[in-house]
PDB file of C-alpha atoms in Angstrom:
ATOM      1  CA  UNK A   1     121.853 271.010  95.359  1.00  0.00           C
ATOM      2  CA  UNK A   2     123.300 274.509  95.946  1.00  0.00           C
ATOM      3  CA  UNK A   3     126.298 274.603  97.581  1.00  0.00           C
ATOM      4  CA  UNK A   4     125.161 277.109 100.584  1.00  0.00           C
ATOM      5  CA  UNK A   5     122.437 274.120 100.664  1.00  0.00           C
ATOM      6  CA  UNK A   6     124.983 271.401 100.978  1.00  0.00           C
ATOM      7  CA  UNK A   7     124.851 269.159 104.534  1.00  0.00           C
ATOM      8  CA  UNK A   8     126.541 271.333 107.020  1.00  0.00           C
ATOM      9  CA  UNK A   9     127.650 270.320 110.577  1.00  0.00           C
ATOM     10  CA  UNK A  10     126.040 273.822 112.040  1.00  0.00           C
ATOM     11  CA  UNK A  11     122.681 272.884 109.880  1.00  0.00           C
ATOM     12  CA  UNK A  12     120.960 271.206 112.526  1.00  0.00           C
ATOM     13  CA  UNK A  13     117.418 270.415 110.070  1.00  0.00           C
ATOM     14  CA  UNK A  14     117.199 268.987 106.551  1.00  0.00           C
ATOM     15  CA  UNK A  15     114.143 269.356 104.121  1.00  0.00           C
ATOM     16  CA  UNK A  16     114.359 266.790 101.842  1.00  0.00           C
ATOM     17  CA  UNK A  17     111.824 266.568  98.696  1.00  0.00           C
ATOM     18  CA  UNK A  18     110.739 263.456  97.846  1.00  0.00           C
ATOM     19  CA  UNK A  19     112.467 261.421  94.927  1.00  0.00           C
ATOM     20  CA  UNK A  20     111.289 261.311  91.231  1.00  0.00           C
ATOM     21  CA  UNK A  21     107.995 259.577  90.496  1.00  0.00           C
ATOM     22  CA  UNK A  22     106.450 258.810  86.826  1.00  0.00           C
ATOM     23  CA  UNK A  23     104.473 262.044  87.396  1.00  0.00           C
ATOM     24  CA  UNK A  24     107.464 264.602  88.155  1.00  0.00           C
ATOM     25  CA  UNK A  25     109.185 263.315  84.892  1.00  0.00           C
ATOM     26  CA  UNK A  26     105.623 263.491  82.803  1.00  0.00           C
ATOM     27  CA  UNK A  27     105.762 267.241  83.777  1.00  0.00           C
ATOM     28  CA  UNK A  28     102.046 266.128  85.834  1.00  0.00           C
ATOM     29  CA  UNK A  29     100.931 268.085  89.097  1.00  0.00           C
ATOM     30  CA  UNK A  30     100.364 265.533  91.542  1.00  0.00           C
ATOM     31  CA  UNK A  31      99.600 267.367  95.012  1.00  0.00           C
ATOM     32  CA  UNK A  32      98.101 264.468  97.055  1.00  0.00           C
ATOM     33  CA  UNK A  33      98.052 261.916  94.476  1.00  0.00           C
ATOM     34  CA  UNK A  34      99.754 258.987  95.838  1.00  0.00           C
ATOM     35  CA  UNK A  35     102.381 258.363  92.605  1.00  0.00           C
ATOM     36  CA  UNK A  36     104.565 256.212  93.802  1.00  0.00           C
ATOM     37  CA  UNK A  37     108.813 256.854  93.450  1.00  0.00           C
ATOM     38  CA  UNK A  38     110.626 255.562  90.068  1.00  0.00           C
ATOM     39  CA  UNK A  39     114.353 253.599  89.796  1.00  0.00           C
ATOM     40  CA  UNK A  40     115.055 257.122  89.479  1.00  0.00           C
ATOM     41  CA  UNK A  41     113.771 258.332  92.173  1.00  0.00           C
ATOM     42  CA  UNK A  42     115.052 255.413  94.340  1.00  0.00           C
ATOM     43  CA  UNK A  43     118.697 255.801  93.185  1.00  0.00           C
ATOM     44  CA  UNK A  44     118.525 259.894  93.969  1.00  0.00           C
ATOM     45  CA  UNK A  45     116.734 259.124  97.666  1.00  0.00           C
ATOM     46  CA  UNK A  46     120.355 256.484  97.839  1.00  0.00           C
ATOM     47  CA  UNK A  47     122.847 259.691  96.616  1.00  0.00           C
ATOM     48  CA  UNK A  48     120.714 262.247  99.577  1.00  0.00           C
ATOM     49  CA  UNK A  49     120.940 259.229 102.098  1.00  0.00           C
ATOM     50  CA  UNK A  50     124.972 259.002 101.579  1.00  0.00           C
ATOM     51  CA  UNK A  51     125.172 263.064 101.753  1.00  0.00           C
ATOM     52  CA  UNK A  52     123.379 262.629 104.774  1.00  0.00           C
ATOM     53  CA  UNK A  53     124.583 259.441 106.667  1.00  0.00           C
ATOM     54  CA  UNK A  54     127.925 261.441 107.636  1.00  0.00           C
ATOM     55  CA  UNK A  55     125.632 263.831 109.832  1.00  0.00           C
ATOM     56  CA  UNK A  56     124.341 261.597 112.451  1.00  0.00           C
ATOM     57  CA  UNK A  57     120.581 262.870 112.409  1.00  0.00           C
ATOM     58  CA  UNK A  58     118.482 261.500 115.427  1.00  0.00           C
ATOM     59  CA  UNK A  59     115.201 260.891 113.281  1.00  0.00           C
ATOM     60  CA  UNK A  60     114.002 260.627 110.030  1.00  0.00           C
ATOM     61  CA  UNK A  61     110.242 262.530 109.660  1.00  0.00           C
ATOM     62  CA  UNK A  62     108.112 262.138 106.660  1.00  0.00           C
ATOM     63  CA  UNK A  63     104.902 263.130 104.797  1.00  0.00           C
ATOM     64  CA  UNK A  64     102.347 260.162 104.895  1.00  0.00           C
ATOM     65  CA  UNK A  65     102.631 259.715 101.039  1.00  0.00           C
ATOM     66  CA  UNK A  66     104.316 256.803  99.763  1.00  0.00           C
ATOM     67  CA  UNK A  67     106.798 258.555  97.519  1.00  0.00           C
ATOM     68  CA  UNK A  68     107.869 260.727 100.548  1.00  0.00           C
ATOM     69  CA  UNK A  69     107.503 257.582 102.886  1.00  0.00           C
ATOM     70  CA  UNK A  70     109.918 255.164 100.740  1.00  0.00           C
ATOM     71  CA  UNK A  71     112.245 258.491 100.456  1.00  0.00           C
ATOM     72  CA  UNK A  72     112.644 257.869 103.718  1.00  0.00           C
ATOM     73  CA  UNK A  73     112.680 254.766 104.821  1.00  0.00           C
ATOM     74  CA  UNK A  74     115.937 254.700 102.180  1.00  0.00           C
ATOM     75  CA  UNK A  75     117.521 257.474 103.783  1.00  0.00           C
ATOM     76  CA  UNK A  76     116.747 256.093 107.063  1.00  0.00           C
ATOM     77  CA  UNK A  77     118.257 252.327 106.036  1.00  0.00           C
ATOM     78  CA  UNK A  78     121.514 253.884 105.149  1.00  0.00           C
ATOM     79  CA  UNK A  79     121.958 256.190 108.326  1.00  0.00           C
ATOM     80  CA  UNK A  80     120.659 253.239 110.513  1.00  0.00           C
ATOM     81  CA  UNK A  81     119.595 253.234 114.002  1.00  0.00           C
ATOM     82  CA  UNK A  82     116.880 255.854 113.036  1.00  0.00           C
ATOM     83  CA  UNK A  83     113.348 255.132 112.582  1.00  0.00           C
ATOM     84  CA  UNK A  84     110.913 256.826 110.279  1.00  0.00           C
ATOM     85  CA  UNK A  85     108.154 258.731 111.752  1.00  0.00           C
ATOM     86  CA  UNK A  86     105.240 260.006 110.218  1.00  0.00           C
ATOM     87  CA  UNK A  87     104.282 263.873 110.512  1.00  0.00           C
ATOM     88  CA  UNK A  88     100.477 264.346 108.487  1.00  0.00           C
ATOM     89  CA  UNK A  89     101.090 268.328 108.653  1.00  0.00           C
ATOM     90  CA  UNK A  90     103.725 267.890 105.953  1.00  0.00           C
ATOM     91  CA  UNK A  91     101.755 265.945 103.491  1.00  0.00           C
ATOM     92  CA  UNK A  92     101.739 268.168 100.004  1.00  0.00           C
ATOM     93  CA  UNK A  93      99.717 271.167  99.188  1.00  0.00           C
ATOM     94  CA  UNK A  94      96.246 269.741  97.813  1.00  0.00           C
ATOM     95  CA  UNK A  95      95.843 271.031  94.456  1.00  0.00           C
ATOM     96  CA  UNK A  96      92.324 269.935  93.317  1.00  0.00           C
ATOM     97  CA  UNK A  97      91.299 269.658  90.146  1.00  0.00           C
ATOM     98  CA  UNK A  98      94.623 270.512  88.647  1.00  0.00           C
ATOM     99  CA  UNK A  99      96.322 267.036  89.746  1.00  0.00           C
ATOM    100  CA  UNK A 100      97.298 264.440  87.031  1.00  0.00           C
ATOM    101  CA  UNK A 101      97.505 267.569  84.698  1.00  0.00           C
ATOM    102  CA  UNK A 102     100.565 268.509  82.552  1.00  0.00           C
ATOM    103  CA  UNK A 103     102.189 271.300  84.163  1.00  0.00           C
ATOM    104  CA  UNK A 104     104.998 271.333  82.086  1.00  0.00           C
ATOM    105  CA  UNK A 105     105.532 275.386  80.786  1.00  0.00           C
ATOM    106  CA  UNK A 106     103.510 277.356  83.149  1.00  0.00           C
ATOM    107  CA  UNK A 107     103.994 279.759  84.922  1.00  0.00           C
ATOM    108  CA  UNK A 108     103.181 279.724  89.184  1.00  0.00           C
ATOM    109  CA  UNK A 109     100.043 282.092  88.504  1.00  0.00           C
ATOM    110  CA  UNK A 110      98.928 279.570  85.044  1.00  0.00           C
ATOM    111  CA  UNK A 111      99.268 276.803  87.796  1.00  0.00           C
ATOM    112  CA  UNK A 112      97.127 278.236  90.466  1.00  0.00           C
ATOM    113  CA  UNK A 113      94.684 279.332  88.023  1.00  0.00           C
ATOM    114  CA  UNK A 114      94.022 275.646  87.142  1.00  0.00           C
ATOM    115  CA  UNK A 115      93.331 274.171  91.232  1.00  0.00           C
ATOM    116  CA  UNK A 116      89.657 274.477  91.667  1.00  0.00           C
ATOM    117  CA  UNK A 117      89.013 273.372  95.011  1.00  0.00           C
ATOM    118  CA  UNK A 118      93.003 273.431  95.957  1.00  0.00           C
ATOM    119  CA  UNK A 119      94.565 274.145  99.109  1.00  0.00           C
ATOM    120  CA  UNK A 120      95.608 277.761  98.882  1.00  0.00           C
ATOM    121  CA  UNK A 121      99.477 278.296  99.124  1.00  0.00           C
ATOM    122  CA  UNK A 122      99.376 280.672 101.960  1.00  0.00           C
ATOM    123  CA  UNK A 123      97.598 277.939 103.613  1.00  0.00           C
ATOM    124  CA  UNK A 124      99.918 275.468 103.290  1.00  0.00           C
ATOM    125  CA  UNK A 125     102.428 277.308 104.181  1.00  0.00           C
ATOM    126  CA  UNK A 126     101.032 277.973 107.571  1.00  0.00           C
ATOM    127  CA  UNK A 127      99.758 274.755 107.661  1.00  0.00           C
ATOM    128  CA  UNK A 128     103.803 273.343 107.098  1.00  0.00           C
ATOM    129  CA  UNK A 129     105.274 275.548 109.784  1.00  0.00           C
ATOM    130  CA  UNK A 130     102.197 274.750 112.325  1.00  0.00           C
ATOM    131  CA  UNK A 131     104.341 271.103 111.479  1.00  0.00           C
ATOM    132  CA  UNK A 132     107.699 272.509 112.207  1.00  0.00           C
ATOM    133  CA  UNK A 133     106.846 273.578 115.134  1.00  0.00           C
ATOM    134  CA  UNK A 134     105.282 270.693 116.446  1.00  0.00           C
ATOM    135  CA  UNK A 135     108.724 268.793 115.384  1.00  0.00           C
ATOM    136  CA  UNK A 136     110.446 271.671 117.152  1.00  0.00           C
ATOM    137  CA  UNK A 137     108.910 270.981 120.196  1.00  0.00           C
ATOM    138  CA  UNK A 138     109.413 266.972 119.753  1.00  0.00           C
ATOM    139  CA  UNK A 139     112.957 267.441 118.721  1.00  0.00           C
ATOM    140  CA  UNK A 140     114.336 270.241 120.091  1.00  0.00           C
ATOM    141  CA  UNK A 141     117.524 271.278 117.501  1.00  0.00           C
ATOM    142  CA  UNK A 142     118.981 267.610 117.532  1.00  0.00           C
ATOM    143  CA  UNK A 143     119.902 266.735 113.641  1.00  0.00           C
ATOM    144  CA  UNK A 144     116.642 265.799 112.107  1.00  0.00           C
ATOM    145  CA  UNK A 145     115.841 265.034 108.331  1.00  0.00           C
ATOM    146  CA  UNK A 146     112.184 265.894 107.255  1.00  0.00           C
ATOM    147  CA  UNK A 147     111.182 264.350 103.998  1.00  0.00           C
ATOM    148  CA  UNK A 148     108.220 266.546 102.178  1.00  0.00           C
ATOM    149  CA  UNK A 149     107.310 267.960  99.008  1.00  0.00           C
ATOM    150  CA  UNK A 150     108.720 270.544  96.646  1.00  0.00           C
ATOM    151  CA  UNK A 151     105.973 273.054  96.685  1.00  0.00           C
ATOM    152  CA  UNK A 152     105.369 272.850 100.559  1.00  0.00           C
ATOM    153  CA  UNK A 153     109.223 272.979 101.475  1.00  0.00           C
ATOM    154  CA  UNK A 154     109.225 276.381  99.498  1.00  0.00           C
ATOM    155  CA  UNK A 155     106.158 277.745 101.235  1.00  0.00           C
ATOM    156  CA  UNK A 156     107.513 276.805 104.289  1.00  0.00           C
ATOM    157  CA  UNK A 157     110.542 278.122 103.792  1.00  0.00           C
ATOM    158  CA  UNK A 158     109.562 281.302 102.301  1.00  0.00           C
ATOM    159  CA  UNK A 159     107.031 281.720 105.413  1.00  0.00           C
ATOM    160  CA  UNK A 160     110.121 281.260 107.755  1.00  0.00           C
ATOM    161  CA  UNK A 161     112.817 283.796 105.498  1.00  0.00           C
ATOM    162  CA  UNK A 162     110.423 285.990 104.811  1.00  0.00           C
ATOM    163  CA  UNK A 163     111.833 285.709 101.123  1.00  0.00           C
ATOM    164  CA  UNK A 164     110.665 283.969  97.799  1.00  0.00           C
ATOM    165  CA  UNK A 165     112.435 280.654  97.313  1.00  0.00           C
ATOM    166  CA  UNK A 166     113.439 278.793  93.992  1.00  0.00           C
ATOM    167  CA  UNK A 167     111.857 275.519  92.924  1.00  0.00           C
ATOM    168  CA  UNK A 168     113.903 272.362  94.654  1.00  0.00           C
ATOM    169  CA  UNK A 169     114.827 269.353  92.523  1.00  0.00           C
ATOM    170  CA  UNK A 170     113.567 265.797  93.288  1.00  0.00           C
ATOM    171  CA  UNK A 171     115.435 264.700  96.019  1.00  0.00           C
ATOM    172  CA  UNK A 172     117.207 268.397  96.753  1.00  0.00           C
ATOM    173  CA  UNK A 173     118.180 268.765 100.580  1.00  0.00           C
ATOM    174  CA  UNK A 174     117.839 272.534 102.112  1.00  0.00           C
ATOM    175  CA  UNK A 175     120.459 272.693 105.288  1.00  0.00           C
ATOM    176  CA  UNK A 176     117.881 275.081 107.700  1.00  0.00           C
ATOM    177  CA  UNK A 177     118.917 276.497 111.343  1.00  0.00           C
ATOM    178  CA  UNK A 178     116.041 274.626 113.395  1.00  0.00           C
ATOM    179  CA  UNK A 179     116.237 278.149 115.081  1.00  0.00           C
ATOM    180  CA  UNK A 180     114.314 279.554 112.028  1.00  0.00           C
ATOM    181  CA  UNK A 181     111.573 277.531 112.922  1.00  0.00           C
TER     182      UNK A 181
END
């Protein structure tokens, strides 16, 4: 995590990605494959739960895949008092026939080149903040932490900056002001 990233008390929303699964450390695309987390994955959702816990978030929001799902439910177990709700709009980007393939070396433009039949990033961009902003209007800017996927947290993110954003790690949290959204 980057330190201007780091938990803040003024950082009212959290994007967490989703923890390691077989796939991420194969160097495979998975998109809306359902890969399930790893014992990695598991103990790096525990270390984002305990940077979290300390900031008293009022709900826990998820994509409906299971890798994002058991994210959170950890993260929601060690906070406590929080459910887990499901949000569909911030499932991962689809990316067609380029799932299950080794990604590992390519470039963003080598990547897209290989979805046939993928969901376009601008697309899921807008289709991420449409999300946000249904949150927004659920949640108001109460602490909230919103479990999701690498590629659409940086689409989403970019969409709200206006500004290209690095590639987030496997369990990475980005500190946003729910104002952006």
């Amino acid at each position: 995590m980057h330190d201007q990233d780091r938990p803040q008390p003024g950082a009212t929303w959290y994007l967490v990605r989703h923890g390691q699964t077989d796939w991420n450390k194969a160097g495979r695309m998975q998109g809306r494959t359902d890969i399930p987390l790893n014992d990695t994955g598991r103990a790096q959702a525990v270390l984002a739960a305990e940077e979290l816990a300390n900031l008293r978030p009022t709900a826990v929001i998820s994509s409906p895949l299971s890798r994002a799902q058991e994210t959170a439910q950890i993260i929601a177990t060690r906070i406590g008092g929080v459910e887990v709700h499901i949000e569909p709009g911030l499932i991962e980007r689809s990316y067609g026939s380029a799932e299950g393939r080794d990604v590992r070396g390519l470039s963003d433009e080598q990547r897209q080149a290989l979805m046939d039949g993928g969901e376009p990033r601008a697309e899921a961009g807008r289709r991420g903040v449409r999300a946000l902003r249904e949150l927004k209007t659920r949640y108001g800017d109460a602490p909230v932490v919103i479990i999701s996927h690498g590629a659409l947290i940086r689409v989403m993110l970019e969409q709200l900056t206006g500004e290209p954003h690095p590639r987030i790690a496997n369990a990475e949290i980005r500190a946003i002001d729910s104002r952006l959204v």
